[in-house]
Tab-separated table of N, CA and C in Angstrom:
chain	number	residue	atom	x	y	z
A	1	MET	N	13.440	14.955	-0.733
A	1	MET	CA	14.101	14.225	-1.768
A	1	MET	C	15.844	13.984	-1.449
A	2	ARG	N	16.225	13.155	-2.150
A	2	ARG	CA	17.675	12.187	-1.776
A	2	ARG	C	18.835	13.411	-2.099
A	3	GLY	N	18.808	14.330	-3.139
A	3	GLY	CA	19.811	15.093	-3.432
A	3	GLY	C	20.076	16.323	-2.770
A	4	GLY	N	20.822	16.992	-3.028
A	4	GLY	CA	21.003	18.429	-2.702
A	4	GLY	C	20.457	19.599	-3.420
A	5	TYR	N	20.673	20.913	-3.001
A	5	TYR	CA	19.984	21.503	-3.961
A	5	TYR	C	20.076	21.608	-5.273
A	6	LEU	N	21.311	21.618	-5.785
A	6	LEU	CA	21.830	21.661	-7.274
A	6	LEU	C	20.641	20.418	-7.889
A	7	HIS	N	21.049	19.282	-7.198
A	7	HIS	CA	20.643	18.131	-7.608
A	7	HIS	C	18.797	18.236	-8.027
A	8	ASN	N	18.631	18.577	-6.735
A	8	ASN	CA	16.862	18.366	-6.943
A	8	ASN	C	16.264	20.087	-7.418
A	9	ALA	N	16.187	20.941	-6.832
A	9	ALA	CA	15.894	22.346	-7.279
A	9	ALA	C	16.401	22.806	-8.638
A	10	ILE	N	17.347	22.422	-8.712
A	10	ILE	CA	18.208	23.124	-10.557
A	10	ILE	C	17.908	21.620	-11.499
A	11	MET	N	18.325	21.162	-11.303
A	11	MET	CA	18.270	20.050	-12.363
A	11	MET	C	16.877	19.478	-12.520
A	12	ILE	N	16.367	18.611	-11.349
A	12	ILE	CA	15.404	17.680	-11.491
A	12	ILE	C	14.195	18.452	-11.617
A	13	SER	N	13.774	19.252	-10.549
A	13	SER	CA	12.706	20.069	-10.612
A	13	SER	C	12.446	20.791	-11.890
A	14	VAL	N	13.686	21.515	-12.684
A	14	VAL	CA	13.435	22.237	-13.693
A	14	VAL	C	13.164	21.534	-14.958
A	15	LEU	N	13.783	20.281	-14.966
A	15	LEU	CA	13.318	19.153	-16.271
A	15	LEU	C	11.808	18.809	-15.936
A	16	ALA	N	11.461	18.700	-14.883
A	16	ALA	CA	9.919	18.397	-14.712
A	16	ALA	C	9.135	19.024	-15.418
A	17	GLU	N	9.328	20.329	-14.817
A	17	GLU	CA	8.597	21.284	-15.024
A	17	GLU	C	8.525	21.514	-16.561
A	18	LEU	N	9.631	21.478	-17.338
A	18	LEU	CA	9.674	21.278	-19.002
A	18	LEU	C	8.962	20.459	-19.582
A	19	PHE	N	9.012	19.246	-18.931
A	19	PHE	CA	8.406	18.199	-19.605
A	19	PHE	C	6.740	18.337	-19.245
A	20	GLU	N	6.445	18.625	-18.366
A	20	GLU	CA	4.912	19.059	-18.063
A	20	GLU	C	4.538	19.904	-18.992
A	21	LEU	N	5.374	20.998	-19.090
A	21	LEU	CA	5.131	21.972	-20.329
A	21	LEU	C	4.667	21.194	-21.499
A	22	GLU	N	5.284	20.208	-21.819
A	22	GLU	CA	5.138	19.873	-22.955
A	22	GLU	C	4.093	18.541	-23.153
A	23	GLY	N	3.241	18.093	-22.172
A	23	GLY	CA	2.367	17.387	-21.970
A	23	GLY	C	2.934	15.855	-21.606
A	24	TRP	N	3.900	15.967	-21.251
A	24	TRP	CA	4.354	14.732	-20.236
A	24	TRP	C	4.363	14.639	-18.797
A	25	HIS	N	3.522	13.657	-18.444
A	25	HIS	CA	3.355	13.095	-16.949
A	25	HIS	C	4.768	12.769	-16.249
A	26	THR	N	5.285	13.516	-15.125
A	26	THR	CA	6.295	13.517	-14.523
A	26	THR	C	6.398	12.773	-13.013
A	27	ASP	N	7.132	12.257	-12.472
A	27	ASP	CA	7.097	11.595	-11.026
A	27	ASP	C	8.743	11.571	-10.952
A	28	GLN	N	8.862	12.371	-9.584
A	28	GLN	CA	9.978	12.333	-9.239
A	28	GLN	C	10.362	11.346	-8.063
A	29	GLU	N	11.443	10.925	-7.757
A	29	GLU	CA	12.063	9.629	-6.754
A	29	GLU	C	11.196	8.626	-7.071
A	30	VAL	N	11.050	7.927	-8.304
A	30	VAL	CA	10.383	6.933	-8.303
A	30	VAL	C	10.770	5.531	-7.808
A	31	PRO	N	10.441	4.897	-7.106
A	31	PRO	CA	10.695	3.608	-6.460
A	31	PRO	C	10.934	2.523	-7.614
A	32	ILE	N	11.697	1.956	-7.506
A	32	ILE	CA	12.099	0.505	-8.537
A	32	ILE	C	12.706	-0.605	-7.790
A	33	ARG	N	11.932	-1.545	-7.396
A	33	ARG	CA	12.072	-2.957	-6.732
A	33	ARG	C	13.566	-3.882	-7.844
A	34	MET	N	14.545	-3.977	-7.063
A	34	MET	CA	15.791	-4.328	-7.641
A	34	MET	C	15.994	-5.498	-6.653
A	35	GLY	N	15.502	-6.769	-7.106
A	35	GLY	CA	15.693	-7.820	-5.909
A	35	GLY	C	15.313	-7.572	-4.818
A	36	SER	N	16.065	-7.519	-3.541
A	36	SER	CA	15.457	-7.154	-2.408
A	36	SER	C	15.720	-5.679	-1.778
A	37	SER	N	15.914	-5.101	-3.043
A	37	SER	CA	16.417	-3.430	-2.555
A	37	SER	C	15.358	-2.890	-3.351
A	38	ILE	N	15.235	-1.633	-2.752
A	38	ILE	CA	14.380	-0.627	-3.522
A	38	ILE	C	15.154	0.691	-3.862
A	39	ARG	N	15.395	0.721	-5.156
A	39	ARG	CA	16.260	2.055	-5.574
A	39	ARG	C	15.441	3.038	-5.897
A	40	PHE	N	15.749	4.406	-6.291
A	40	PHE	CA	15.178	5.431	-7.007
A	40	PHE	C	15.835	6.162	-7.961
A	41	VAL	N	14.724	5.962	-9.062
A	41	VAL	CA	15.173	6.986	-10.108
A	41	VAL	C	14.540	8.541	-9.857
A	42	ASP	N	15.348	9.392	-10.338
A	42	ASP	CA	15.304	10.775	-9.942
A	42	ASP	C	14.074	11.378	-10.847
A	43	LEU	N	13.868	10.864	-11.968
A	43	LEU	CA	12.694	11.677	-12.537
A	43	LEU	C	12.290	10.651	-13.889
A	44	VAL	N	10.909	10.304	-13.716
A	44	VAL	CA	10.400	9.716	-14.979
A	44	VAL	C	9.258	10.537	-15.572
A	45	ALA	N	9.841	10.774	-16.721
A	45	ALA	CA	8.386	11.228	-17.542
A	45	ALA	C	7.824	9.913	-18.528
A	46	GLU	N	6.653	10.184	-18.833
A	46	GLU	CA	5.696	9.060	-19.652
A	46	GLU	C	4.987	10.094	-20.522
A	47	ARG	N	4.741	9.436	-21.899
A	47	ARG	CA	3.511	10.362	-22.423
A	47	ARG	C	3.315	9.067	-23.451
A	48	GLU	N	1.860	8.595	-23.737
A	48	GLU	CA	1.695	7.610	-24.763
A	48	GLU	C	2.369	6.403	-24.311
A	49	GLY	N	2.527	5.786	-23.606
A	49	GLY	CA	3.558	4.663	-23.371
A	49	GLY	C	5.055	4.478	-23.550
A	50	HIS	N	5.525	5.670	-23.961
A	50	HIS	CA	6.949	5.909	-23.739
A	50	HIS	C	7.272	6.593	-22.422
A	51	SER	N	8.497	5.664	-22.121
A	51	SER	CA	8.715	6.271	-20.964
A	51	SER	C	10.287	6.827	-20.901
A	52	ILE	N	10.746	7.858	-20.208
A	52	ILE	CA	12.122	8.238	-19.948
A	52	ILE	C	12.689	8.334	-18.927
A	53	ALA	N	13.815	7.196	-17.972
A	53	ALA	CA	14.492	7.750	-17.116
A	53	ALA	C	15.276	8.779	-16.912
A	54	ILE	N	15.178	9.702	-15.927
A	54	ILE	CA	16.379	10.921	-16.125
A	54	ILE	C	17.112	10.478	-14.693
A	55	GLU	N	18.416	10.420	-14.776
A	55	GLU	CA	18.973	10.575	-13.579
A	55	GLU	C	20.219	11.851	-13.533
A	56	ALA	N	20.099	12.316	-12.781
A	56	ALA	CA	21.150	13.927	-12.373
A	56	ALA	C	21.958	13.144	-12.023
A	57	GLU	N	23.117	13.332	-12.523
A	57	GLU	CA	24.945	12.716	-11.978
A	57	GLU	C	25.573	13.911	-11.593
A	58	SER	N	26.393	14.152	-10.726
A	58	SER	CA	27.342	15.069	-10.597
A	58	SER	C	28.979	14.544	-10.670
A	59	SER	N	28.823	12.990	-10.887
A	59	SER	CA	30.260	12.545	-11.131
A	59	SER	C	29.981	10.986	-11.698
A	60	PRO	N	30.663	10.328	-12.559
A	60	PRO	CA	30.288	8.929	-13.309
A	60	PRO	C	30.198	7.725	-12.150
A	61	LYS	N	30.587	8.023	-10.613
A	61	LYS	CA	30.436	6.741	-9.989
A	61	LYS	C	29.268	5.827	-10.272
A	62	ARG	N	28.126	6.453	-10.054
A	62	ARG	CA	26.582	5.673	-10.259
A	62	ARG	C	25.814	5.345	-11.392
A	63	ILE	N	26.901	5.388	-12.624
A	63	ILE	CA	26.240	5.020	-13.936
A	63	ILE	C	26.045	3.847	-13.817
A	64	GLU	N	26.609	2.713	-13.468
A	64	GLU	CA	26.417	1.234	-13.780
A	64	GLU	C	24.939	0.993	-13.010
A	65	GLY	N	24.527	1.959	-11.768
A	65	GLY	CA	23.164	1.608	-11.015
A	65	GLY	C	22.324	2.367	-11.752
A	66	ASP	N	22.282	3.717	-12.424
A	66	ASP	CA	21.235	4.223	-13.173
A	66	ASP	C	21.126	2.868	-14.445
A	67	LEU	N	22.042	2.656	-15.205
A	67	LEU	CA	21.718	1.636	-16.239
A	67	LEU	C	20.753	0.547	-15.865
A	68	ASP	N	21.251	0.205	-14.866
A	68	ASP	CA	20.340	-0.925	-13.992
A	68	ASP	C	18.680	-0.939	-13.810
A	69	LYS	N	18.931	0.668	-13.184
A	69	LYS	CA	17.474	0.979	-12.657
A	69	LYS	C	16.726	1.185	-14.149
A	70	ALA	N	16.975	1.843	-15.176
A	70	ALA	CA	16.296	1.946	-16.123
A	70	ALA	C	16.263	0.935	-17.053
A	71	GLN	N	16.818	0.006	-17.025
A	71	GLN	CA	16.514	-1.761	-17.550
A	71	GLN	C	15.318	-2.049	-16.439
A	72	ALA	N	15.624	-2.020	-15.481
A	72	ALA	CA	14.447	-2.787	-14.128
A	72	ALA	C	13.043	-2.014	-14.378
A	73	MET	N	13.153	-0.855	-14.942
A	73	MET	CA	11.871	-0.329	-15.171
A	73	MET	C	11.249	-0.149	-16.417
A	74	GLY	N	12.036	-0.632	-17.520
A	74	GLY	CA	11.640	-1.191	-18.732
A	74	GLY	C	11.447	0.652	-19.253
A	75	ALA	N	12.266	1.391	-19.278
A	75	ALA	CA	12.467	2.873	-19.863
A	75	ALA	C	12.732	2.540	-20.927
A	76	GLN	N	12.538	3.251	-22.046
A	76	GLN	CA	12.367	3.285	-23.439
A	76	GLN	C	13.878	4.089	-23.507
A	77	GLU	N	13.976	5.372	-22.995
A	77	GLU	CA	15.233	5.778	-22.890
A	77	GLU	C	15.989	5.923	-21.398
A	78	LEU	N	17.072	6.440	-21.254
A	78	LEU	CA	17.707	6.787	-19.682
A	78	LEU	C	18.527	8.166	-20.502
A	79	TRP	N	18.091	9.217	-19.684
A	79	TRP	CA	19.192	10.423	-20.047
A	79	TRP	C	20.003	10.583	-18.686
A	80	ILE	N	21.061	10.743	-18.872
A	80	ILE	CA	22.092	11.057	-17.471
A	80	ILE	C	22.281	12.277	-17.754
A	81	VAL	N	21.672	13.021	-17.257
A	81	VAL	CA	21.969	14.680	-16.922
A	81	VAL	C	23.127	14.952	-16.041
A	82	THR	N	23.827	16.108	-16.571
A	82	THR	CA	25.061	16.436	-15.493
A	82	THR	C	25.048	17.854	-15.511
A	83	PRO	N	25.681	18.662	-14.679
A	83	PRO	CA	25.426	19.712	-14.697
A	83	PRO	C	26.740	20.911	-15.555
A	84	THR	N	27.549	19.918	-15.762
A	84	THR	CA	29.018	20.429	-16.741
A	84	THR	C	29.285	19.541	-17.845
A	85	ALA	N	29.864	20.293	-19.188
A	85	ALA	CA	30.121	19.144	-20.211
A	85	ALA	C	31.622	18.475	-19.588
A	86	ARG	N	32.271	18.930	-18.906
A	86	ARG	CA	33.368	18.064	-18.405
A	86	ARG	C	32.709	16.684	-17.395
A	87	ILE	N	32.087	16.950	-16.688
A	87	ILE	CA	31.351	15.813	-16.091
A	87	ILE	C	30.624	14.776	-17.034
A	88	ALA	N	30.019	15.590	-17.961
A	88	ALA	CA	29.373	14.647	-19.127
A	88	ALA	C	30.267	13.745	-19.980
A	89	ALA	N	31.348	14.632	-20.251
A	89	ALA	CA	32.898	13.575	-20.887
A	89	ALA	C	33.300	12.527	-19.709
A	90	GLY	N	33.210	12.658	-18.629
A	90	GLY	CA	33.571	11.729	-17.635
A	90	GLY	C	32.441	10.253	-17.836
A	91	VAL	N	31.388	10.806	-17.898
A	91	VAL	CA	30.096	9.750	-17.582
A	91	VAL	C	30.804	8.849	-19.219
A	92	ARG	N	30.797	9.737	-20.176
A	92	ARG	CA	30.964	9.168	-21.553
A	92	ARG	C	31.914	8.340	-21.426
A	93	ARG	N	32.963	8.595	-20.783
A	93	ARG	CA	34.190	7.496	-20.773
A	93	ARG	C	34.113	6.430	-19.858
A	94	LYS	N	33.427	6.626	-19.049
A	94	LYS	CA	32.879	5.432	-18.100
A	94	LYS	C	32.018	4.695	-18.905
A	95	LEU	N	31.292	4.867	-19.457
A	95	LEU	CA	30.350	4.363	-20.367
A	95	LEU	C	31.215	3.575	-21.353
A	96	ASP	N	32.228	4.278	-21.820
A	96	ASP	CA	33.034	3.337	-22.866
A	96	ASP	C	33.743	2.332	-22.458
A	97	ARG	N	33.967	2.351	-21.043
A	97	ARG	CA	35.045	1.317	-20.488
A	97	ARG	C	34.019	0.191	-20.213
A	98	LEU	N	32.747	0.437	-19.965
A	98	LEU	CA	31.581	-0.600	-19.916
A	98	LEU	C	31.213	-1.117	-21.285
A	99	PHE	N	31.623	-0.630	-22.068
A	99	PHE	CA	31.121	-1.135	-23.458
A	99	PHE	C	29.896	-0.852	-23.907
A	100	VAL	N	29.632	0.275	-23.218
A	100	VAL	CA	27.888	0.685	-23.486
A	100	VAL	C	27.891	2.055	-24.435
A	101	PRO	N	27.112	1.633	-25.598
A	101	PRO	CA	27.106	2.970	-26.671
A	101	PRO	C	26.296	4.085	-26.014
A	102	VAL	N	26.646	5.240	-26.358
A	102	VAL	CA	25.825	6.486	-26.055
A	102	VAL	C	25.120	7.078	-27.334
A	103	ASN	N	24.202	7.634	-27.249
A	103	ASN	CA	23.147	8.081	-28.152
A	103	ASN	C	22.911	7.284	-29.073
A	104	ARG	N	22.403	5.771	-28.794
A	104	ARG	CA	21.937	4.520	-29.438
A	104	ARG	C	21.185	3.969	-28.249
A	105	ASP	N	20.435	3.231	-28.868
A	105	ASP	CA	19.629	2.613	-27.982
A	105	ASP	C	18.930	2.887	-26.939
A	106	GLY	N	18.738	4.348	-26.903
A	106	GLY	CA	17.976	5.408	-26.113
A	106	GLY	C	18.867	5.568	-24.690
A	107	LEU	N	20.061	5.814	-24.823
A	107	LEU	CA	21.049	6.135	-23.565
A	107	LEU	C	21.557	7.472	-24.318
A	108	PHE	N	21.422	8.545	-23.508
A	108	PHE	CA	21.927	9.923	-23.709
A	108	PHE	C	22.660	10.066	-22.534
A	109	VAL	N	23.855	11.324	-22.779
A	109	VAL	CA	24.637	11.974	-21.832
A	109	VAL	C	24.122	13.514	-22.107
A	110	LEU	N	23.503	14.308	-21.250
A	110	LEU	CA	23.469	15.451	-21.398
A	110	LEU	C	23.822	16.048	-20.622
A	111	THR	N	24.282	17.746	-20.781
A	111	THR	CA	24.354	18.685	-19.857
A	111	THR	C	23.071	19.031	-19.644
A	112	GLN	N	22.834	19.951	-18.362
A	112	GLN	CA	21.528	20.742	-18.210
A	112	GLN	C	20.763	20.820	-19.293
A	113	GLY	N	21.782	21.986	-19.766
A	113	GLY	CA	21.463	22.743	-20.984
A	113	GLY	C	20.864	22.091	-21.979
A	114	ALA	N	21.753	20.960	-22.306
A	114	ALA	CA	21.174	20.214	-23.669
A	114	ALA	C	20.327	19.339	-23.390
A	115	ALA	N	20.087	18.875	-21.886
A	115	ALA	CA	18.706	18.189	-21.930
A	115	ALA	C	17.272	18.726	-21.715
A	116	THR	N	17.173	20.090	-21.149
A	116	THR	CA	16.699	21.185	-21.582
A	116	THR	C	16.294	21.306	-22.945
A	117	GLU	N	17.398	21.705	-24.039
A	117	GLU	CA	16.861	21.986	-25.195
A	117	GLU	C	16.390	20.845	-25.739
A	118	ARG	N	16.844	19.622	-25.244
A	118	ARG	CA	16.121	18.467	-25.898
A	118	ARG	C	14.392	18.254	-25.705
A	119	VAL	N	14.373	18.500	-24.602
A	119	VAL	CA	13.001	18.505	-24.245
A	119	VAL	C	12.203	19.772	-24.771
A	120	MET	N	12.529	20.792	-25.319
A	120	MET	CA	11.883	21.722	-26.060
A	120	MET	C	11.779	21.655	-27.208
A	121	ASN	N	12.898	21.388	-27.636
A	121	ASN	CA	13.022	21.199	-29.009
A	121	ASN	C	12.774	19.651	-30.064
A	122	LYS	N	13.262	19.035	-29.226
A	122	LYS	CA	12.934	17.387	-29.713
A	122	LYS	C	11.502	16.718	-29.606
A	123	LEU	N	11.397	16.676	-28.096
A	123	LEU	CA	10.303	16.066	-27.933
A	123	LEU	C	8.574	16.588	-28.095
A	124	PRO	N	8.588	17.880	-28.475
A	124	PRO	CA	7.415	18.097	-29.305
A	124	PRO	C	7.112	17.598	-30.502
A	125	HIS	N	8.118	17.020	-30.848
A	125	HIS	CA	7.892	16.510	-32.538
A	125	HIS	C	8.018	15.015	-32.193
A	126	PHE	N	7.809	14.399	-30.904
A	126	PHE	CA	7.844	13.032	-30.678
A	126	PHE	C	6.986	12.026	-31.241
A	127	ALA	N	7.107	10.981	-32.234
A	127	ALA	CA	6.343	10.031	-32.932
A	127	ALA	C	5.159	9.701	-32.230
A	128	GLY	N	5.492	9.483	-30.783
A	128	GLY	CA	4.323	8.969	-29.920
A	128	GLY	C	3.256	10.368	-29.724
A	129	SER	N	3.593	11.716	-29.915
A	129	SER	CA	2.764	12.414	-29.576
A	129	SER	C	1.345	12.869	-30.724
């Protein structure tokens, strides 16, 4: 996998396990064709036709690429998951500068803890389930 230990073992793998416990199918490092290049989505969770692209980020640098990948794959939701609230705030500031609304239209910026809570508390009641 492309990321380091924090990215892969702590953030992505833990979320993948939680999604699967809730009945979602998950794939890590999902290739997405974007023009002549291939990019990768860290984690994709799917259930009953609903897909969530999850990107683990330790800085706001790659946010535009995350938005592009989620759109290219046709995900209904994009979760940008960060290890700390400080990084999440930086991601939100970057999205504000890009005029992209957060927590609307399926875009969520979540700390690892908030993403874990969302999977365990919100998704079992997902309307598609």
